[in-house]
Short mmCIF file of C-alpha atoms and ligand atoms in Angstrom, two decimals:
data_model
loop_
_atom_site.label_atom_id
_atom_site.label_comp_id
_atom_site.label_asym_id
_atom_site.label_seq_id
_atom_site.Cartn_x
_atom_site.Cartn_y
_atom_site.Cartn_z
CA UNK A 69 -57.91 76.81 -34.33
CA UNK A 70 -55.35 77.46 -35.91
CA UNK A 71 -51.64 75.00 -35.52
CA UNK A 72 -48.58 75.93 -36.63
CA UNK A 73 -45.87 73.12 -36.20
CA UNK A 74 -41.65 73.09 -36.68
CA UNK A 75 -40.22 71.45 -37.77
CA UNK A 76 -36.11 71.21 -37.36
CA UNK A 77 -35.64 67.82 -38.45
CA UNK A 78 -37.14 67.81 -42.16
CA UNK A 79 -39.25 65.03 -43.75
CA UNK A 80 -37.98 62.07 -42.61
CA UNK A 81 -40.62 62.80 -39.00
CA UNK A 82 -43.74 64.71 -41.65
CA UNK A 83 -45.81 61.35 -41.66
CA UNK A 84 -45.23 60.87 -37.67
CA UNK A 85 -45.70 64.83 -36.94
CA UNK A 86 -49.28 64.08 -39.29
CA UNK A 87 -50.13 61.34 -36.79
CA UNK A 88 -49.65 62.45 -33.38
CA UNK A 89 -51.01 65.71 -34.24
CA UNK A 90 -54.30 66.16 -33.40
CA UNK A 91 -55.55 69.63 -34.42
CA UNK A 92 -57.70 69.77 -37.81
CA UNK A 93 -56.11 72.88 -39.08
CA UNK A 94 -52.62 72.15 -39.39
CA UNK A 95 -49.58 73.13 -41.80
CA UNK A 96 -46.51 72.19 -41.11
CA UNK A 97 -43.23 74.38 -41.92
CA UNK A 98 -39.78 72.55 -42.83
CA UNK A 99 -37.51 74.57 -41.10
CA UNK A 100 -34.13 72.17 -41.81
CA UNK A 101 -33.58 74.91 -44.28
CA UNK A 102 -34.18 77.47 -43.13
CA UNK A 103 -31.56 80.95 -42.05
CA UNK A 104 -32.73 81.85 -39.14
CA UNK A 105 -30.43 83.64 -36.27
CA UNK A 106 -30.44 82.82 -32.83
CA UNK A 107 -32.02 85.79 -31.28
CA UNK A 108 -29.21 88.19 -29.87
CA UNK A 109 -30.62 90.20 -27.33
CA UNK A 110 -30.80 93.91 -28.56
CA UNK A 111 -34.07 94.33 -27.47
CA UNK A 112 -35.09 96.28 -30.01
CA UNK A 113 -37.71 94.05 -30.98
CA UNK A 114 -39.41 95.31 -28.04
CA UNK A 115 -37.56 99.00 -27.86
CA UNK A 116 -36.83 100.35 -31.39
CA UNK A 117 -39.48 98.44 -34.17
CA UNK A 118 -41.79 96.92 -31.93
CA UNK A 119 -42.82 93.30 -32.70
CA UNK A 120 -39.97 93.79 -35.83
CA UNK A 121 -36.91 91.95 -34.94
CA UNK A 122 -33.73 93.70 -36.19
CA UNK A 123 -32.74 90.60 -38.24
CA UNK A 124 -33.77 90.43 -41.38
CA UNK A 125 -34.06 86.31 -41.82
CA UNK A 126 -36.52 83.46 -42.46
CA UNK A 127 -38.04 83.75 -38.64
CA UNK A 128 -39.82 87.33 -40.27
CA UNK A 129 -42.10 84.46 -42.13
CA UNK A 130 -41.96 82.02 -38.96
CA UNK A 131 -43.09 85.60 -36.95
CA UNK A 132 -46.33 86.14 -40.12
CA UNK A 133 -47.26 82.50 -39.49
CA UNK A 134 -47.54 82.38 -35.76
CA UNK A 135 -49.51 86.01 -35.71
CA UNK A 136 -52.58 83.14 -37.24
CA UNK A 137 -51.15 81.15 -35.04
CA UNK A 138 -53.21 79.24 -31.64
CA UNK A 139 -51.25 76.28 -31.48
CA UNK A 140 -47.51 75.95 -32.01
CA UNK A 141 -46.02 72.72 -31.88
CA UNK A 142 -42.18 72.72 -32.16
CA UNK A 143 -40.01 69.17 -33.43
CA UNK A 144 -36.93 69.58 -32.19
CA UNK A 145 -34.01 66.81 -31.74
CA UNK A 146 -32.76 66.98 -28.22
CA UNK A 147 -28.51 67.27 -26.13
CA UNK A 148 -27.97 67.37 -22.94
CA UNK A 149 -31.02 66.02 -22.42
CA UNK A 150 -33.37 69.40 -23.58
CA UNK A 151 -33.82 71.29 -26.67
CA UNK A 152 -30.61 71.17 -29.36
CA UNK A 153 -30.11 74.26 -30.17
CA UNK A 154 -32.45 74.20 -33.74
CA UNK A 155 -35.13 73.05 -31.42
CA UNK A 156 -34.45 75.71 -28.97
CA UNK A 157 -33.56 78.89 -31.25
CA UNK A 158 -37.33 79.11 -32.46
CA UNK A 159 -38.31 80.16 -29.54
CA UNK A 160 -35.90 82.23 -28.47
CA UNK A 161 -36.18 84.56 -30.99
CA UNK A 162 -40.70 84.07 -30.19
CA UNK A 163 -39.42 87.64 -28.80
CA UNK A 164 -41.41 90.25 -30.82
CA UNK A 165 -44.83 87.80 -29.40
CA UNK A 166 -44.36 89.87 -26.80
CA UNK A 167 -43.64 93.20 -24.61
CA UNK A 168 -40.90 94.66 -22.79
CA UNK A 169 -44.35 96.63 -20.16
CA UNK A 170 -44.44 93.83 -17.93
CA UNK A 171 -47.27 92.87 -15.44
CA UNK A 172 -48.55 89.97 -13.60
CA UNK A 173 -50.52 87.54 -15.49
CA UNK A 174 -52.37 84.41 -13.26
CA UNK A 175 -50.84 86.10 -9.87
CA UNK A 176 -46.81 85.95 -12.35
CA UNK A 177 -45.15 88.44 -13.55
CA UNK A 178 -44.40 88.35 -17.10
CA UNK A 179 -44.15 90.01 -19.96
CA UNK A 180 -47.58 91.44 -21.12
CA UNK A 181 -48.03 89.82 -25.13
CA UNK A 182 -48.62 91.61 -28.42
CA UNK A 183 -51.48 89.27 -29.65
CA UNK A 184 -52.86 86.80 -28.22
CA UNK A 185 -52.08 83.44 -26.32
CA UNK A 186 -50.35 80.56 -27.54
CA UNK A 187 -51.04 77.63 -26.65
CA UNK A 188 -47.04 75.15 -26.61
CA UNK A 189 -46.34 71.93 -27.79
CA UNK A 190 -43.34 69.68 -28.21
CA UNK A 191 -42.67 66.58 -30.82
CA UNK A 192 -38.43 65.29 -29.53
CA UNK A 193 -36.55 62.71 -30.48
CA UNK A 194 -33.20 61.53 -28.31
CA UNK A 195 -32.52 60.89 -24.43
CA UNK A 196 -34.21 63.54 -22.59
CA UNK A 197 -36.68 63.01 -20.00
CA UNK A 198 -40.49 62.84 -21.19
CA UNK A 199 -41.46 64.29 -17.93
CA UNK A 200 -38.64 66.92 -17.97
CA UNK A 201 -39.86 68.04 -21.13
CA UNK A 202 -43.83 67.85 -20.54
CA UNK A 203 -42.60 70.76 -18.01
CA UNK A 204 -40.94 73.05 -19.95
CA UNK A 205 -43.90 73.30 -22.74
CA UNK A 206 -45.91 74.17 -19.49
CA UNK A 207 -42.99 76.95 -18.60
CA UNK A 208 -42.63 78.11 -21.57
CA UNK A 209 -46.83 78.18 -22.47
CA UNK A 210 -47.10 79.92 -19.48
CA UNK A 211 -44.84 82.24 -20.59
CA UNK A 212 -46.16 82.66 -24.03
CA UNK A 213 -50.21 82.89 -21.83
CA UNK A 214 -51.54 80.25 -23.28
CA UNK A 215 -51.71 76.45 -22.47
CA UNK A 216 -49.22 73.02 -22.76
CA UNK A 217 -50.05 71.10 -25.59
CA UNK A 218 -47.71 68.29 -24.03
CA UNK A 219 -44.60 66.09 -25.06
CA UNK A 220 -44.36 63.43 -27.04
CA UNK A 221 -41.29 61.56 -27.66
CA UNK A 222 -40.80 61.22 -31.34
CA UNK A 223 -40.55 57.07 -32.87
CA UNK A 224 -36.87 57.04 -33.80
CA UNK A 225 -36.47 55.13 -36.84
CA UNK A 226 -35.47 51.45 -37.06
CA UNK A 227 -32.41 52.09 -36.02
CA UNK A 228 -30.24 48.97 -35.23
CA UNK A 229 -27.66 48.71 -33.00
CA UNK A 230 -25.49 46.82 -30.49
CA UNK A 231 -26.55 46.96 -26.77
CA UNK A 232 -23.72 46.51 -24.50
CA UNK A 233 -25.05 44.70 -20.71
CA UNK A 234 -22.47 45.18 -18.03
CA UNK A 235 -23.86 42.66 -14.61
CA UNK A 236 -22.55 44.36 -12.11
CA UNK A 237 -24.08 42.12 -9.38
CA UNK A 238 -20.67 40.83 -7.48
CA UNK A 239 -22.39 37.68 -7.11
CA UNK A 240 -21.86 34.89 -9.78
CA UNK A 241 -23.71 34.94 -12.32
CA UNK A 242 -25.43 31.62 -12.38
CA UNK A 243 -26.33 32.49 -8.99
CA UNK A 244 -27.14 36.29 -9.71
CA UNK A 245 -30.73 37.77 -9.40
CA UNK A 246 -30.24 40.93 -11.80
CA UNK A 247 -28.01 37.72 -14.11
CA UNK A 248 -32.53 35.99 -14.27
CA UNK A 249 -33.24 40.11 -14.52
CA UNK A 250 -31.41 40.77 -17.19
CA UNK A 251 -31.85 37.38 -19.53
CA UNK A 252 -35.58 38.30 -19.28
CA UNK A 253 -35.21 42.39 -20.20
CA UNK A 254 -33.10 40.72 -23.38
CA UNK A 255 -36.11 38.45 -24.58
CA UNK A 256 -37.77 41.88 -25.61
CA UNK A 257 -35.46 42.72 -27.92
CA UNK A 258 -35.65 39.52 -30.17
CA UNK A 259 -36.98 40.52 -33.51
CA UNK A 260 -36.16 44.52 -32.90
CA UNK A 261 -33.03 43.65 -34.45
CA UNK A 262 -30.47 45.06 -31.48
CA UNK A 263 -27.59 43.16 -30.50
CA UNK A 264 -25.72 42.70 -27.38
CA UNK A 265 -23.37 40.96 -25.19
CA UNK A 266 -23.16 40.64 -22.10
CA UNK A 267 -20.49 40.95 -18.92
CA UNK A 268 -19.86 39.51 -15.64
CA UNK A 269 -17.73 42.19 -13.35
CA UNK A 270 -18.32 38.68 -10.68
CA UNK A 271 -16.11 37.62 -12.73
CA UNK A 272 -12.97 39.64 -13.71
CA UNK A 273 -11.67 37.40 -15.40
CA UNK A 274 -13.78 39.68 -18.10
CA UNK A 275 -13.69 43.16 -16.67
CA UNK A 276 -10.55 43.55 -19.54
CA UNK A 277 -13.07 43.14 -21.85
CA UNK A 278 -16.27 44.26 -20.45
CA UNK A 279 -13.69 47.43 -20.00
CA UNK A 280 -12.95 47.75 -24.18
CA UNK A 281 -16.82 46.95 -24.73
CA UNK A 282 -17.46 50.21 -22.95
CA UNK A 283 -14.96 51.34 -24.28
CA UNK A 284 -15.05 51.36 -27.92
CA UNK A 285 -19.39 50.61 -28.06
CA UNK A 286 -22.56 53.69 -27.95
CA UNK A 287 -25.07 51.74 -26.41
CA UNK A 288 -24.17 50.85 -22.59
CA UNK A 289 -26.28 49.02 -20.12
CA UNK A 290 -25.18 49.00 -16.41
CA UNK A 291 -27.52 46.26 -14.20
CA UNK A 292 -26.99 46.28 -10.86
CA UNK A 293 -27.95 45.30 -7.41
CA UNK A 294 -28.83 48.47 -4.70
CA UNK A 295 -25.61 47.94 -2.55
CA UNK A 296 -26.22 49.14 1.32
CA UNK A 297 -28.77 51.98 -0.53
CA UNK A 298 -26.10 51.95 -3.91
CA UNK A 299 -23.81 51.09 -5.87
CA UNK A 300 -21.58 47.61 -4.32
CA UNK A 301 -17.64 48.71 -3.71
CA UNK A 302 -17.14 45.87 -7.32
CA UNK A 303 -18.87 47.36 -9.62
CA UNK A 304 -17.55 51.04 -8.18
CA UNK A 305 -14.43 50.04 -8.21
CA UNK A 306 -15.02 48.92 -12.30
CA UNK A 307 -15.99 51.99 -12.75
CA UNK A 308 -13.41 53.74 -10.73
CA UNK A 309 -10.60 52.06 -12.93
CA UNK A 310 -12.34 53.64 -16.50
CA UNK A 311 -11.26 56.54 -18.69
CA UNK A 312 -13.28 59.74 -18.13
CA UNK A 313 -12.90 59.88 -21.55
CA UNK A 314 -13.93 58.01 -24.39
CA UNK A 315 -13.61 57.85 -28.05
CA UNK A 316 -16.90 58.37 -29.20
CA UNK A 317 -20.24 59.85 -27.57
CA UNK A 318 -22.35 56.48 -26.21
CA UNK A 319 -25.01 56.43 -23.51
CA UNK A 320 -25.20 54.91 -20.94
CA UNK A 321 -28.65 53.41 -19.19
CA UNK A 322 -28.67 51.90 -15.76
CA UNK A 323 -31.02 48.67 -14.53
CA UNK A 324 -31.71 48.66 -10.84
CA UNK A 325 -33.34 45.94 -8.74
CA UNK A 326 -33.09 45.33 -5.12
CA UNK A 327 -34.50 43.53 -1.91
CA UNK A 328 -37.40 45.64 -0.85
CA UNK A 329 -40.33 46.20 -2.85
CA UNK A 330 -40.55 50.16 -1.95
CA UNK A 331 -39.09 52.70 -3.87
CA UNK A 332 -38.55 55.19 -1.89
CA UNK A 333 -35.68 52.52 -0.72
CA UNK A 334 -33.53 52.85 -4.78
CA UNK A 335 -33.66 57.16 -4.98
CA UNK A 336 -30.75 57.85 -3.47
CA UNK A 337 -29.46 55.86 -5.66
CA UNK A 338 -31.10 56.98 -8.52
CA UNK A 339 -29.53 60.71 -7.44
CA UNK A 340 -25.72 58.97 -7.74
CA UNK A 341 -26.82 57.30 -11.09
CA UNK A 342 -27.46 61.12 -12.53
CA UNK A 343 -24.80 61.98 -12.47
CA UNK A 344 -22.51 59.31 -12.70
CA UNK A 345 -22.65 58.88 -17.49
CA UNK A 346 -21.49 62.21 -17.38
CA UNK A 347 -18.10 61.83 -15.30
CA UNK A 348 -17.50 58.86 -18.04
CA UNK A 349 -17.97 61.17 -21.14
CA UNK A 350 -21.49 59.41 -21.87
CA UNK A 351 -24.63 60.75 -21.98
CA UNK A 352 -27.05 59.39 -19.50
CA UNK A 353 -30.22 56.80 -20.76
CA UNK A 354 -31.91 57.27 -17.96
CA UNK A 355 -32.96 54.37 -14.90
CA UNK A 356 -35.71 51.51 -14.66
CA UNK A 357 -35.56 50.52 -11.29
CA UNK A 358 -37.77 47.71 -9.57
CA UNK A 359 -37.51 46.04 -6.37
CA UNK A 360 -38.83 42.98 -5.18
CA UNK A 361 -35.43 40.69 -5.63
CA UNK A 362 -35.17 39.13 -2.68
CA UNK A 363 -35.73 35.09 -3.67
CA UNK A 364 -35.22 35.78 -7.60
CA UNK A 365 -31.92 32.81 -7.39
CA UNK A 366 -33.84 30.57 -4.60
CA UNK A 367 -37.69 30.16 -6.50
CA UNK A 368 -38.37 27.62 -8.40
CA UNK A 369 -37.46 27.80 -12.56
CA UNK A 370 -41.62 28.29 -13.15
CA UNK A 371 -42.40 30.81 -10.11
CA UNK A 372 -38.45 32.95 -10.66
CA UNK A 373 -39.44 33.02 -15.08
CA UNK A 374 -42.85 34.51 -13.75
CA UNK A 375 -41.01 37.05 -11.46
CA UNK A 376 -39.38 38.04 -14.31
CA UNK A 377 -41.29 38.27 -17.22
CA UNK A 378 -42.47 42.39 -16.07
CA UNK A 379 -38.80 43.11 -17.78
CA UNK A 380 -39.85 41.52 -20.82
CA UNK A 381 -41.67 44.33 -21.93
CA UNK A 382 -39.60 46.88 -20.30
CA UNK A 383 -36.92 45.45 -22.87
CA UNK A 384 -39.37 45.68 -25.39
CA UNK A 385 -40.34 49.92 -24.43
CA UNK A 386 -36.51 49.55 -24.95
CA UNK A 387 -35.65 48.92 -27.64
CA UNK A 388 -39.00 51.17 -28.81
CA UNK A 389 -39.12 54.53 -26.90
CA UNK A 390 -34.01 53.77 -26.64
CA UNK A 391 -33.74 54.43 -22.34
CA UNK A 392 -35.93 55.00 -19.79
CA UNK A 393 -36.40 58.68 -19.73
CA UNK A 394 -40.30 57.61 -20.18
CA UNK A 395 -42.83 57.53 -17.76
CA UNK A 396 -43.50 53.55 -18.38
CA UNK A 397 -40.19 53.05 -17.52
CA UNK A 398 -40.99 55.33 -13.90
CA UNK A 399 -44.21 54.33 -13.14
CA UNK A 400 -42.25 50.52 -12.78
CA UNK A 401 -40.66 51.16 -10.13
CA UNK A 402 -44.29 49.94 -7.79
CA UNK A 403 -45.22 52.29 -4.65
CA UNK A 404 -42.97 54.78 -3.51
CA UNK A 405 -43.70 53.87 0.15
CA UNK A 406 -46.09 51.13 0.89
CA UNK A 407 -49.28 52.58 2.98
CA UNK A 408 -50.48 52.05 6.80
CA UNK A 409 -53.21 49.09 5.51
CA UNK A 410 -50.95 47.28 3.21
CA UNK A 411 -47.79 47.96 5.28
CA UNK A 412 -49.58 45.77 7.88
CA UNK A 413 -51.12 43.34 4.58
CA UNK A 414 -48.11 42.91 3.76
CA UNK A 415 -46.49 42.36 7.38
CA UNK A 416 -49.25 39.47 8.46
CA UNK A 417 -49.55 37.75 5.13
CA UNK A 418 -46.84 38.05 2.86
CA UNK A 419 -43.30 39.28 5.10
CA UNK A 420 -44.40 35.76 7.61
CA UNK A 421 -44.11 33.34 4.52
CA UNK A 422 -40.71 35.07 3.53
CA UNK A 423 -39.01 35.26 6.50
CA UNK A 424 -39.96 31.52 7.30
CA UNK A 425 -39.14 30.86 3.44
CA UNK A 426 -36.35 32.44 4.70
CA UNK A 427 -35.23 30.00 7.54
CA UNK A 428 -35.76 27.25 4.92
CA UNK A 429 -33.54 27.78 2.34
CA UNK A 430 -30.72 28.77 5.33
CA UNK A 431 -32.39 24.74 6.99
CA UNK A 432 -30.87 23.38 2.93
CA UNK A 433 -27.54 25.28 3.57
CA UNK A 434 -27.46 22.88 6.79
CA UNK A 435 -27.37 26.55 8.97
CA UNK A 436 -28.29 24.63 12.52
CA UNK A 437 -28.10 28.12 14.22
CA UNK A 438 -31.83 30.44 14.35
CA UNK A 439 -31.65 33.09 12.39
CA UNK A 440 -31.73 35.85 14.79
CA UNK A 441 -28.26 34.41 16.41
CA UNK A 442 -25.48 36.72 17.81
CA UNK A 443 -22.43 34.81 17.61
CA UNK A 444 -20.54 37.99 19.62
CA UNK A 445 -22.11 38.84 22.07
C1 FMN B 563 -24.22 43.35 0.79
C2 FMN B 563 -25.43 43.47 0.38
C3 FMN B 563 -26.38 44.92 0.95
C4 FMN B 563 -27.59 45.12 0.37
N1 FMN B 563 -27.95 45.76 0.61
C5 FMN B 563 -29.88 45.99 0.05
C6 FMN B 563 -30.37 47.51 -0.15
O1 FMN B 563 -29.80 49.05 0.40
N2 FMN B 563 -31.51 48.49 0.20
C7 FMN B 563 -32.18 46.95 -0.75
O2 FMN B 563 -33.00 46.65 -0.91
N3 FMN B 563 -31.38 45.20 -1.36
C8 FMN B 563 -30.61 45.09 -0.58
N4 FMN B 563 -28.98 44.00 -0.48
C9 FMN B 563 -29.90 43.31 -1.90
C10 FMN B 563 -30.35 43.08 -3.35
O3 FMN B 563 -29.66 43.86 -3.70
C11 FMN B 563 -31.01 41.75 -4.07
O4 FMN B 563 -30.43 40.39 -2.80
C12 FMN B 563 -30.14 41.71 -4.91
O5 FMN B 563 -31.80 41.06 -5.51
C13 FMN B 563 -29.28 40.60 -5.04
O6 FMN B 563 -29.02 40.74 -6.88
P1 FMN B 563 -27.73 39.66 -7.33
O7 FMN B 563 -27.90 38.35 -7.50
O8 FMN B 563 -27.85 39.66 -8.93
O9 FMN B 563 -26.31 40.72 -6.82
C14 FMN B 563 -28.27 43.29 -0.69
C15 FMN B 563 -27.04 42.76 -0.40
C16 FMN B 563 -26.48 42.92 0.05
C17 FMN B 563 -25.50 41.44 -0.52
#
């Protein structure tokens, strides 16, 4: 099996490529200095000079190698959550590997192969969703008759940056569950060279500084609790006060948590968050989602620390990948919905205890009425 690696990123990544690509016969071609034009869709490679591109540039060298290869890996940066133009250009120019003629292959209408199937893989850097990149590899592999080799995020070379963290909870920081979560998360940044600052929207006196930090830094994380299916209105007011244009590009990520355990609870808000960064002139760095945060603040310190401890690992992961667009971050959410049996067990064993805890807490606040009191009926 021959493997061709087209590296648009230059020498900085050669060592990492060598460790990530396990195949035996591997040729790495540095395309960063090559003269390669964009496919202009002239169709000459299909209808005038079959198999030969009209452009006489460095892609001809690549095409001759592709004819000998079984596997093709593209090494590319990403923009807009997808390959950048340099990576995509290498795939657009692959057309001479196919024929104009169309047939059904594995049940799908496709151009017929001029040579043989080609397996496709991707090594990428930047803020792209790994599962989206995997999907693209699968689609592209189908196009060219092969299998997907997968999409792998490259480790970014020790990039020290400053992270602006905004606590979007309306609850004062001292009592905010978000605050406890953030402080566990930042433990994971220790020793990575990443510095951070924190602004609390519950204190309006911090809004000017939060706005300035938001506008003048390149990495922003907003952590907040789910409020009635979406963003708390106080945080919306803050976001509405931000200008839609920035002085420089930035990445905006979110840490979303809430009282309920099940992942489905957060999906509506997650969809809103996906479109939000672009409207504030930022690129999307993903959303880390986790439920079960109701009682953090009411617990003793040791229990509190245990509940928020998993966020430290997520902090480390964030430092490593630079975003939450990885399968590990997605997995952190937990079950989408408890299965029937688990619902029964949770109701019987766990919720009884939790609800009793609410009653005890109310008593400690001097509440003398039942928690299901109906004062206006
Ligand atoms: C007005 C309000 C609405 C809430 N709505 C939801 C909700 O829809 N789903 C959920 O899981 N939790 C909901 N919660 C629970 C909070 O997300 C949860 O208690 C969170 O831990 C609060 O974090 P904080 O202390 O930082 O504000 C709501 C809480 C409040 C006060």
